[in-house]
Short mmCIF file of C-alpha atoms in Angstrom, two decimals:
data_model
loop_
_atom_site.label_atom_id
_atom_site.label_comp_id
_atom_site.label_asym_id
_atom_site.label_seq_id
_atom_site.Cartn_x
_atom_site.Cartn_y
_atom_site.Cartn_z
CA MET H 1 79.27 9.83 -4.65
CA THR H 2 77.21 7.33 -6.67
CA ARG H 3 76.55 5.35 -3.52
CA HIS H 4 75.13 8.42 -1.72
CA ILE H 5 72.90 9.23 -4.67
CA ARG H 6 71.66 5.64 -4.69
CA HIS H 7 70.92 5.78 -0.98
CA ALA H 8 69.08 9.07 -1.39
CA ALA H 9 67.06 7.61 -4.28
CA VAL H 10 66.11 4.55 -2.22
CA PHE H 11 65.14 6.79 0.70
CA CYS H 12 62.98 8.96 -1.57
CA ALA H 13 61.36 5.83 -3.02
CA LEU H 14 60.57 4.63 0.50
CA LEU H 15 59.07 7.99 1.37
CA LEU H 16 56.97 7.90 -1.82
CA ALA H 17 55.81 4.36 -1.03
CA ALA H 18 54.92 5.39 2.51
CA LEU H 19 52.98 8.36 1.14
CA LEU H 20 51.08 6.11 -1.28
CA VAL H 21 50.33 3.56 1.44
CA ASN H 22 49.05 6.30 3.76
CA ALA H 23 46.95 7.82 0.99
CA ALA H 24 45.48 4.39 0.22
CA ARG H 25 44.81 3.82 3.92
CA ILE H 26 42.92 7.12 4.20
CA GLN H 27 41.15 7.08 0.84
CA VAL H 28 40.23 3.38 0.70
CA PHE H 29 40.22 1.77 4.11
CA GLN H 30 39.29 4.75 6.29
CA ALA H 31 37.05 6.47 3.75
CA PRO H 32 33.79 5.01 5.16
CA ALA H 33 34.66 6.25 8.64
CA TYR H 34 35.38 9.75 7.34
CA ASP H 35 32.25 9.70 5.18
CA ASP H 36 30.09 8.82 8.18
CA HIS H 37 31.75 11.23 10.59
CA PRO H 38 29.22 13.76 11.94
CA ALA H 39 31.60 16.63 11.22
CA ASN H 40 31.94 15.70 7.54
CA ARG H 41 29.58 17.90 5.53
CA ARG H 42 30.83 16.84 2.10
CA PRO H 43 28.33 13.97 1.54
CA ALA H 44 25.39 16.22 2.39
CA ILE H 45 26.75 19.05 0.22
CA ALA H 46 27.26 16.61 -2.67
CA ARG H 47 23.83 15.01 -2.12
CA TYR H 48 22.00 18.31 -2.35
CA GLY H 49 24.38 19.88 -4.83
CA GLN H 50 22.32 18.78 -7.82
CA PRO H 51 18.59 18.44 -8.60
CA ARG H 52 16.93 15.24 -7.44
CA GLY H 53 15.27 12.98 -10.00
CA ASP H 54 11.48 13.00 -10.25
CA ILE H 55 8.56 10.71 -9.40
CA LEU H 56 6.15 10.54 -12.35
CA VAL H 57 2.40 9.92 -12.52
CA GLY H 58 0.87 9.52 -15.95
CA GLY H 59 4.11 10.70 -17.54
CA ARG H 60 4.18 13.96 -15.56
CA PRO H 61 6.43 14.73 -12.58
CA VAL H 62 4.73 15.27 -9.25
CA THR H 63 8.02 16.29 -7.66
CA GLY H 64 10.73 18.85 -8.44
CA SER H 65 13.81 20.57 -7.05
CA LYS H 66 14.30 24.21 -6.00
CA ASP H 67 17.66 26.02 -6.14
CA THR H 68 18.17 27.84 -2.83
CA ALA H 69 21.75 28.98 -3.59
CA GLY H 70 22.70 27.74 -0.11
CA ARG H 71 25.33 25.19 0.88
CA LEU H 72 22.71 22.47 0.71
CA ARG H 73 21.67 23.87 -2.62
CA TYR H 74 18.60 21.99 -3.84
CA GLU H 75 15.42 21.38 -1.85
CA ARG H 76 12.61 19.00 -2.80
CA THR H 77 9.34 20.42 -4.12
CA TYR H 78 6.00 18.67 -4.66
CA THR H 79 3.11 19.24 -7.05
CA ASP H 80 -0.18 18.43 -5.31
CA GLY H 81 1.81 17.29 -2.29
CA PRO H 82 -1.12 16.15 -0.09
CA LEU H 83 -2.66 14.21 -2.99
CA TYR H 84 0.44 12.09 -3.59
CA ALA H 85 2.01 12.08 -0.10
CA PRO H 86 0.97 8.43 0.60
CA VAL H 87 2.98 7.48 -2.50
CA THR H 88 5.96 9.85 -2.63
CA GLY H 89 6.57 10.29 1.07
CA PHE H 90 8.98 13.11 1.92
CA ALA H 91 12.66 13.89 1.24
CA SER H 92 13.96 16.14 4.01
CA GLN H 93 17.42 17.58 4.53
CA VAL H 94 16.85 17.17 8.27
CA TYR H 95 14.56 14.17 8.79
CA GLY H 96 15.61 11.84 5.99
CA SER H 97 13.09 10.29 3.60
CA SER H 98 10.09 7.96 3.49
CA LEU H 99 8.04 5.79 1.11
CA LEU H 100 9.15 6.05 -2.57
CA GLU H 101 11.55 8.88 -1.77
CA ASP H 102 13.29 6.42 0.54
CA THR H 103 13.08 3.07 -1.30
CA GLU H 104 14.04 4.68 -4.64
CA ASP H 105 16.62 7.07 -3.19
CA GLY H 106 19.52 5.55 -5.12
CA ILE H 107 17.84 6.32 -8.44
CA LEU H 108 16.49 9.73 -7.43
CA SER H 109 19.72 10.96 -5.83
CA GLY H 110 21.97 9.60 -8.59
CA THR H 111 23.95 7.22 -6.36
CA ASP H 112 22.64 4.00 -7.92
CA PRO H 113 25.55 2.36 -9.83
CA MET H 114 23.15 1.50 -12.66
CA LEU H 115 22.97 5.18 -13.55
CA ALA H 116 26.71 5.47 -14.19
CA PRO H 117 27.83 4.77 -17.79
CA PHE H 118 31.30 3.79 -16.51
CA PRO H 119 30.88 2.52 -12.94
CA LEU H 120 34.58 1.85 -12.31
CA VAL H 121 35.53 5.37 -13.30
CA GLY H 122 32.76 6.69 -11.09
CA ASP H 123 34.06 4.68 -8.14
CA LEU H 124 37.53 6.16 -8.59
CA THR H 125 36.44 9.75 -9.15
CA ARG H 126 33.51 9.50 -6.73
CA ALA H 127 31.47 11.51 -9.22
CA ARG H 128 27.70 11.52 -8.79
CA SER H 129 25.43 10.77 -11.74
CA ARG H 130 22.37 12.89 -12.45
CA GLY H 131 19.33 11.69 -10.58
CA GLY H 132 17.03 9.33 -12.47
CA ASP H 133 13.24 9.18 -12.53
CA VAL H 134 10.71 6.79 -11.00
CA VAL H 135 7.66 6.05 -13.18
CA THR H 136 4.69 4.95 -11.06
CA THR H 137 1.69 2.80 -11.98
CA LEU H 138 -0.80 5.38 -10.68
CA ASN H 139 -3.80 6.56 -12.65
CA ALA H 140 -3.94 10.33 -12.01
CA ALA H 141 -7.71 10.55 -12.54
CA ALA H 142 -8.37 7.68 -10.12
CA GLN H 143 -6.06 9.24 -7.52
CA ARG H 144 -7.89 12.55 -7.73
CA ALA H 145 -11.30 10.88 -7.59
CA ALA H 146 -10.34 8.98 -4.44
CA TYR H 147 -8.90 12.06 -2.76
CA ALA H 148 -11.92 14.20 -3.62
CA GLY H 149 -14.30 11.45 -2.50
CA LEU H 150 -12.74 11.15 0.94
CA GLY H 151 -12.62 14.92 1.35
CA ALA H 152 -12.27 16.00 4.97
CA ARG H 153 -12.99 12.52 6.36
CA LYS H 154 -10.42 10.16 7.80
CA GLY H 155 -9.95 7.14 5.58
CA ALA H 156 -8.11 5.51 2.72
CA VAL H 157 -8.57 4.15 -0.79
CA ALA H 158 -6.55 1.52 -2.65
CA ALA H 159 -7.24 0.56 -6.27
CA LEU H 160 -5.58 -2.20 -8.33
CA GLU H 161 -5.58 -3.56 -11.84
CA PRO H 162 -6.63 -7.17 -11.12
CA SER H 163 -4.80 -8.89 -13.98
CA THR H 164 -1.40 -7.31 -13.23
CA GLY H 165 -1.34 -6.03 -9.65
CA ARG H 166 -0.56 -2.47 -10.77
CA ILE H 167 -1.60 0.03 -8.10
CA LEU H 168 -3.88 2.59 -9.74
CA ALA H 169 -4.70 4.73 -6.70
CA LEU H 170 -3.40 4.99 -3.15
CA VAL H 171 -4.91 7.75 -1.02
CA SER H 172 -4.91 8.47 2.70
CA THR H 173 -6.69 11.34 4.48
CA PRO H 174 -6.10 13.60 6.24
CA SER H 175 -2.86 14.20 4.40
CA TYR H 176 0.00 16.72 4.52
CA ASP H 177 2.33 18.62 2.20
CA PRO H 178 5.76 16.89 2.12
CA GLU H 179 7.34 20.14 0.92
CA SER H 180 6.94 21.58 4.41
CA LEU H 181 9.69 19.15 5.52
CA SER H 182 12.08 19.57 2.59
CA GLY H 183 14.60 22.19 3.77
CA ASN H 184 16.59 22.74 6.95
CA SER H 185 15.17 25.99 8.33
CA ALA H 186 13.44 26.50 11.66
CA THR H 187 10.06 26.26 9.92
CA VAL H 188 10.86 22.66 8.95
CA ALA H 189 11.38 21.74 12.60
CA ARG H 190 8.09 23.42 13.51
CA SER H 191 6.26 21.61 10.72
CA TRP H 192 7.72 18.29 11.85
CA ALA H 193 6.60 18.87 15.42
CA GLN H 194 3.10 19.95 14.37
CA LEU H 195 2.62 16.95 12.09
CA ASN H 196 3.76 14.48 14.73
CA GLU H 197 1.62 16.06 17.45
CA ASP H 198 -1.52 16.26 15.29
CA PRO H 199 -4.06 13.77 16.75
CA SER H 200 -5.44 13.07 13.26
CA LYS H 201 -2.01 11.63 12.25
CA PRO H 202 -1.71 13.16 8.76
CA MET H 203 1.62 11.39 8.11
CA LEU H 204 0.08 7.96 8.76
CA ASN H 205 -0.36 6.11 5.48
CA ARG H 206 -3.76 4.57 6.18
CA ALA H 207 -3.82 2.77 2.81
CA THR H 208 -0.78 0.58 3.48
CA GLY H 209 0.43 1.29 7.01
CA GLN H 210 -2.78 0.99 9.03
CA THR H 211 -4.87 -2.13 9.62
CA TYR H 212 -8.58 -2.15 10.45
CA PRO H 213 -11.12 -4.82 11.31
CA PRO H 214 -12.54 -5.46 7.82
CA GLY H 215 -16.04 -6.25 9.04
CA SER H 216 -18.43 -7.72 6.52
CA THR H 217 -16.07 -7.23 3.57
CA PHE H 218 -14.19 -10.24 4.98
CA LYS H 219 -17.25 -12.34 4.15
CA VAL H 220 -15.81 -12.54 0.62
CA VAL H 221 -12.95 -14.60 2.10
CA THR H 222 -15.32 -16.70 4.25
CA ALA H 223 -17.56 -17.41 1.25
CA ALA H 224 -14.52 -18.47 -0.78
CA ALA H 225 -13.40 -20.82 2.00
CA ALA H 226 -16.89 -22.34 2.34
CA LEU H 227 -17.23 -22.93 -1.41
CA ASP H 228 -13.71 -24.33 -1.81
CA ALA H 229 -14.14 -26.65 1.19
CA GLY H 230 -17.49 -27.93 -0.09
CA VAL H 231 -19.35 -26.69 2.99
CA VAL H 232 -21.58 -24.84 0.52
CA ARG H 233 -22.25 -26.58 -2.79
CA ASP H 234 -25.24 -24.60 -4.03
CA VAL H 235 -25.47 -20.86 -3.34
CA ASP H 236 -29.28 -21.07 -3.56
CA GLU H 237 -29.76 -23.93 -1.09
CA PRO H 238 -30.81 -23.00 2.48
CA THR H 239 -28.04 -23.09 5.08
CA ASP H 240 -28.49 -24.53 8.55
CA SER H 241 -28.05 -21.14 10.21
CA PRO H 242 -30.20 -20.14 13.19
CA ALA H 243 -30.89 -16.46 13.79
CA PRO H 244 -29.83 -15.36 16.31
CA TYR H 245 -26.79 -17.63 16.45
CA THR H 246 -25.30 -18.59 19.81
CA LEU H 247 -21.51 -18.58 19.60
CA PRO H 248 -20.14 -22.08 20.32
CA GLY H 249 -19.32 -22.70 23.96
CA THR H 250 -20.84 -19.40 25.09
CA ARG H 251 -24.17 -17.76 25.86
CA THR H 252 -23.43 -14.85 23.53
CA ARG H 253 -26.01 -14.47 20.80
CA LEU H 254 -25.05 -13.02 17.44
CA THR H 255 -27.76 -11.09 15.60
CA ASN H 256 -28.25 -9.46 12.20
CA GLU H 257 -29.05 -6.00 10.93
CA SER H 258 -31.31 -7.47 8.25
CA GLU H 259 -34.41 -9.63 8.40
CA GLY H 260 -34.77 -13.04 6.76
CA CYS H 261 -31.32 -14.40 7.66
CA GLU H 262 -32.43 -17.61 9.35
CA ASP H 263 -31.24 -20.55 7.21
CA ALA H 264 -30.69 -18.07 4.37
CA PRO H 265 -28.96 -19.38 1.22
CA LEU H 266 -25.47 -18.04 0.61
CA ARG H 267 -26.73 -15.77 -2.18
CA VAL H 268 -29.24 -14.05 0.12
CA ALA H 269 -26.85 -14.01 3.09
CA PHE H 270 -24.14 -12.38 0.99
CA GLU H 271 -26.50 -9.86 -0.57
CA TRP H 272 -27.86 -8.72 2.79
CA SER H 273 -24.71 -9.43 4.85
CA CYS H 274 -26.18 -11.92 7.35
CA ASN H 275 -23.74 -12.21 10.25
CA THR H 276 -25.29 -15.41 11.60
CA VAL H 277 -24.89 -17.32 8.34
CA PHE H 278 -21.23 -16.38 7.85
CA ALA H 279 -20.27 -16.87 11.49
CA LYS H 280 -21.63 -20.43 11.37
CA LEU H 281 -20.02 -21.05 7.97
CA GLY H 282 -16.64 -20.07 9.44
CA VAL H 283 -17.11 -22.57 12.27
CA ASP H 284 -18.19 -25.29 9.83
CA VAL H 285 -15.19 -24.68 7.59
CA GLY H 286 -12.80 -24.85 10.56
CA VAL H 287 -9.71 -22.92 11.59
CA ALA H 288 -7.29 -24.74 9.28
CA ASP H 289 -9.21 -24.17 6.05
CA MET H 290 -10.25 -20.63 6.99
CA ALA H 291 -6.65 -19.73 7.76
CA ALA H 292 -5.38 -21.37 4.56
CA THR H 293 -7.82 -19.39 2.43
CA ALA H 294 -7.10 -16.11 4.24
CA GLU H 295 -3.36 -16.64 3.82
CA ALA H 296 -3.80 -17.46 0.14
CA PHE H 297 -5.38 -14.02 -0.23
CA GLY H 298 -2.36 -12.46 1.53
CA PHE H 299 -3.27 -12.39 5.22
CA ASN H 300 -0.44 -13.09 7.71
CA ALA H 301 2.21 -12.25 5.08
CA THR H 302 5.01 -10.17 6.59
CA ASP H 303 7.08 -9.51 3.47
CA LEU H 304 4.75 -7.53 1.20
CA ARG H 305 6.48 -4.51 -0.33
CA VAL H 306 5.22 -2.16 -3.07
CA PRO H 307 8.27 -1.38 -2.92
CA TYR H 308 8.01 0.13 0.57
CA ALA H 309 6.78 -2.16 3.33
CA VAL H 310 3.06 -2.79 3.86
CA ALA H 311 1.68 -3.49 7.33
CA PRO H 312 0.76 -7.19 7.67
CA SER H 313 -2.93 -8.03 7.55
CA THR H 314 -3.79 -10.72 10.09
CA PHE H 315 -6.09 -13.69 10.58
CA ASP H 316 -5.64 -15.33 13.99
CA THR H 317 -4.91 -19.06 13.67
CA THR H 318 -5.08 -19.78 17.43
CA VAL H 319 -8.78 -19.05 17.95
CA ASP H 320 -11.42 -21.23 19.57
CA ARG H 321 -14.74 -21.89 17.80
CA ALA H 322 -16.49 -18.81 19.21
CA GLN H 323 -13.59 -16.59 18.24
CA LEU H 324 -13.50 -18.23 14.82
CA ALA H 325 -17.15 -17.32 14.30
CA LEU H 326 -16.34 -13.66 14.96
CA SER H 327 -13.19 -13.84 12.84
CA ALA H 328 -15.24 -15.14 9.92
CA ILE H 329 -17.29 -11.92 9.88
CA GLY H 330 -14.19 -9.70 10.02
CA GLN H 331 -14.17 -9.09 13.78
CA TYR H 332 -12.14 -10.36 16.76
CA ASN H 333 -8.43 -10.24 15.74
CA THR H 334 -8.98 -10.12 11.98
CA ARG H 335 -7.37 -6.96 10.62
CA ALA H 336 -6.57 -5.73 7.12
CA THR H 337 -5.09 -2.80 5.26
CA PRO H 338 -7.19 -1.22 2.50
CA LEU H 339 -4.56 -2.50 0.05
CA GLN H 340 -5.15 -6.07 1.29
CA MET H 341 -8.90 -5.78 0.83
CA ALA H 342 -8.33 -4.42 -2.68
CA MET H 343 -6.30 -7.59 -3.28
CA VAL H 344 -9.29 -9.67 -2.10
CA ALA H 345 -11.62 -7.94 -4.57
CA ALA H 346 -8.98 -8.21 -7.31
CA ALA H 347 -8.68 -11.98 -6.76
CA VAL H 348 -12.41 -12.41 -7.31
CA ALA H 349 -12.19 -10.30 -10.48
CA ASN H 350 -9.11 -12.18 -11.73
CA GLY H 351 -10.48 -15.72 -11.69
CA GLY H 352 -9.23 -16.50 -8.19
CA GLN H 353 -5.63 -15.38 -8.74
CA VAL H 354 -3.93 -12.77 -6.56
CA ARG H 355 -1.28 -10.71 -8.31
CA GLU H 356 1.33 -9.14 -6.04
CA PRO H 357 0.67 -5.37 -6.04
CA TYR H 358 3.35 -2.94 -7.18
CA LEU H 359 3.72 0.82 -7.46
CA VAL H 360 6.82 1.35 -9.63
CA GLU H 361 6.43 0.62 -13.35
CA ARG H 362 10.06 1.36 -14.17
CA THR H 363 13.04 3.52 -13.27
CA THR H 364 14.93 5.56 -15.84
CA THR H 365 18.03 7.67 -16.26
CA ALA H 366 17.69 11.45 -16.51
CA HIS H 367 17.64 10.99 -20.31
CA GLY H 368 14.75 8.52 -20.19
CA SER H 369 16.62 5.26 -20.75
CA THR H 370 15.15 2.39 -18.74
CA VAL H 371 17.24 1.26 -15.78
CA ALA H 372 14.84 -1.38 -14.46
CA ALA H 373 11.26 -2.42 -15.23
CA ALA H 374 8.66 -4.14 -13.06
CA GLY H 375 8.22 -7.24 -15.23
CA PRO H 376 5.65 -10.00 -14.57
CA ARG H 377 4.41 -10.19 -10.99
CA PRO H 378 4.03 -13.48 -9.11
CA ALA H 379 0.52 -14.94 -9.01
CA ARG H 380 -1.05 -16.96 -6.21
CA GLN H 381 -4.25 -19.00 -6.47
CA ALA H 382 -6.49 -17.80 -3.65
CA MET H 383 -9.51 -19.92 -4.62
CA ARG H 384 -10.73 -22.21 -7.34
CA PRO H 385 -11.66 -20.49 -10.62
CA SER H 386 -15.20 -21.88 -10.26
CA THR H 387 -15.44 -20.30 -6.81
CA ALA H 388 -14.33 -16.96 -8.23
CA VAL H 389 -17.09 -17.18 -10.85
CA ARG H 390 -19.69 -17.72 -8.12
CA LEU H 391 -18.33 -14.88 -6.01
CA ARG H 392 -18.40 -12.49 -8.96
CA GLU H 393 -22.07 -13.31 -9.34
CA LEU H 394 -22.71 -12.78 -5.62
CA MET H 395 -20.88 -9.45 -5.64
CA ARG H 396 -22.88 -8.31 -8.67
CA ASN H 397 -26.08 -9.11 -6.76
CA VAL H 398 -24.96 -6.84 -3.92
CA VAL H 399 -24.62 -3.88 -6.30
CA GLU H 400 -27.71 -4.65 -8.39
CA ASP H 401 -30.16 -5.58 -5.61
CA GLY H 402 -28.47 -5.43 -2.21
CA THR H 403 -26.64 -3.03 0.08
CA GLY H 404 -24.21 -1.72 -2.53
CA THR H 405 -26.52 -0.06 -5.07
CA ASN H 406 -24.72 3.27 -4.67
CA ALA H 407 -21.75 1.75 -6.52
CA ALA H 408 -23.71 0.96 -9.68
CA ILE H 409 -22.43 2.48 -12.95
CA PRO H 410 -24.71 2.50 -16.03
CA GLY H 411 -23.40 0.23 -18.78
CA VAL H 412 -20.71 -1.25 -16.51
CA THR H 413 -20.66 -4.58 -14.66
CA VAL H 414 -19.87 -3.84 -11.02
CA GLY H 415 -19.49 -6.23 -8.11
CA GLY H 416 -19.15 -5.15 -4.50
CA LYS H 417 -19.48 -5.86 -0.80
CA THR H 418 -20.32 -3.42 1.95
CA GLY H 419 -18.92 -3.76 5.44
CA THR H 420 -19.11 -2.51 9.00
CA ALA H 421 -16.05 -2.64 11.22
CA GLN H 422 -16.79 -2.50 14.93
CA HIS H 423 -14.07 -1.15 17.20
CA GLY H 424 -13.46 0.47 20.57
CA ILE H 425 -14.13 -0.83 24.07
CA GLY H 426 -17.29 -2.89 23.89
CA ASN H 427 -17.63 -1.86 20.22
CA SER H 428 -18.54 1.62 21.47
CA GLY H 429 -16.73 3.48 18.67
CA THR H 430 -18.57 4.62 15.55
CA PRO H 431 -18.10 1.71 13.11
CA TYR H 432 -15.77 2.14 10.15
CA ALA H 433 -17.48 2.09 6.77
CA TRP H 434 -16.00 -0.32 4.20
CA PHE H 435 -16.67 -1.07 0.58
CA VAL H 436 -14.75 -3.40 -1.74
CA SER H 437 -15.56 -3.71 -5.42
CA TRP H 438 -14.46 -4.39 -8.99
CA ALA H 439 -15.69 -3.09 -12.33
CA GLN H 440 -15.70 -4.33 -15.91
CA GLY H 441 -16.54 -2.03 -18.83
CA GLY H 442 -19.28 -2.99 -21.25
CA ARG H 443 -16.90 -4.12 -24.02
CA ALA H 444 -13.98 -5.23 -21.84
CA LEU H 445 -13.04 -8.89 -21.66
CA GLU H 446 -12.08 -8.71 -17.98
CA PRO H 447 -12.45 -6.37 -14.98
CA LYS H 448 -10.07 -3.43 -15.16
CA VAL H 449 -10.12 -2.18 -11.59
CA ALA H 450 -10.62 -3.42 -8.03
CA VAL H 451 -11.13 -0.94 -5.19
CA ALA H 452 -11.20 -0.92 -1.40
CA VAL H 453 -12.46 2.08 0.58
CA VAL H 454 -12.50 2.58 4.34
CA VAL H 455 -13.91 5.65 6.08
CA GLU H 456 -13.06 5.98 9.76
CA ASP H 457 -15.46 8.72 10.83
CA ALA H 458 -18.63 7.55 9.13
CA ALA H 459 -21.85 9.36 9.97
CA ALA H 460 -24.08 7.86 12.62
CA ASP H 461 -26.77 6.94 10.10
CA ARG H 462 -26.76 3.15 9.85
CA GLY H 463 -27.03 3.14 6.06
CA ASP H 464 -23.84 5.14 5.88
CA ILE H 465 -21.98 3.09 8.47
CA THR H 466 -22.52 -0.14 6.52
CA GLY H 467 -20.48 1.33 3.67
CA GLY H 468 -23.30 1.65 1.18
CA GLY H 469 -23.85 5.33 1.92
CA VAL H 470 -20.32 6.70 2.44
CA ALA H 471 -17.77 4.29 0.99
CA ALA H 472 -19.61 2.94 -2.08
CA PRO H 473 -19.91 6.33 -3.86
CA ILE H 474 -16.17 6.88 -3.42
CA ALA H 475 -15.44 3.48 -4.94
CA ARG H 476 -17.81 4.25 -7.81
CA ALA H 477 -15.98 7.53 -8.56
CA VAL H 478 -12.62 5.73 -8.65
CA MET H 479 -13.97 2.98 -10.92
CA GLU H 480 -15.50 5.57 -13.24
CA ALA H 481 -12.18 7.39 -13.43
CA VAL H 482 -10.30 4.23 -14.37
CA LEU H 483 -12.86 3.15 -16.93
CA GLY H 484 -13.12 6.63 -18.40
CA THR H 485 -16.83 6.91 -17.73
CA ALA H 486 -16.74 9.81 -15.27
CA ARG H 487 -19.11 12.58 -16.19
#
């Protein structure tokens, strides 16, 4: 009898072991396959079963969550959605997520292990922590000023704090309301189709995801290269620059919009944006040194993230001398995002150093405890400090006496550079209007803001197209907002 009981006990133990092995196989080894199975609705139900964490600007949330009482219970909501869309992106139950909603999804959705007080217990129970918050570097007043300044025009604005790389404003127009994509109803599908079919591309982030020929604003980079290479030693000495200038190896003659550019000193050429002077300077500097300076500013970098990816700005290193001349005035294959050109202005304002830009100050738990903070950002020397001093002086001249007077702010030191970006077949398109600048308050020890503005559909008036009429007032409004001088 005892033997039969022992056999039965061993058999039951084997059955129990088999059950445990099978449970482990399903719950541990096959769990990922079940989680990812299209028929498994549990992850989606769990994901939307609690409110999502918020994205904060100036300490206030610009996002929220709405209880729909449905199976996918909570939908994303946005305060001033079009204003902050180039920063937040969207979080859709159908189409996924983008921008900060995507890169910070672990924090916002509560799946980041750093949010769990006892991670091992959480792994076993598969419990989801409450979503945390993402605190941005944005200045709300600057963001609103940039958005209002662009208005109904196509364009973008990027503003930085030169000494740290903090992004103070990031605006792209036309924009859209991310909340129209949040749920899973038929209206969401219609909104998605309308947004993607819209020829004005409202979901395109023109501040970080679109590159433009920078036109004359690139002359800041060319001037830095010429000064660093010793091609120009005195900004007030005449340059050997014929006007018009015949591009090397061609019969093409480059002309200027302004008079008095022949052999003009760098100061005058910069103030009045003489194409012939800067095209020849680029050729005299050479491809190697021009490319090295451009890359020190951030051109040709493919790994810039803020934390979402930024489209690479480019300076062609395979050009001949004629193409180099055009590249040196921001044409040919030279292309830049507004964020990149804000980095150029910031480097001038920051003594020649480029700080890597960033958008997230810190992430926190739902209770406000810090999960991660930005910390010091890497710095890169784009030019000699003495060159930066000279360029600050040249940029001040542009605002005080040149083409950028519309950016002047009483009681504030402002430096700037206007630009025209030709595009289209045979340069037939209406030029883009550019303006890059920096500003330093009367009592401040250093510049507090650097701005880049591009307007795609500038008016046909030449004064507007050069950036002084359209783009400079927008930059001024953003600088005033940051400095607290807006009236």
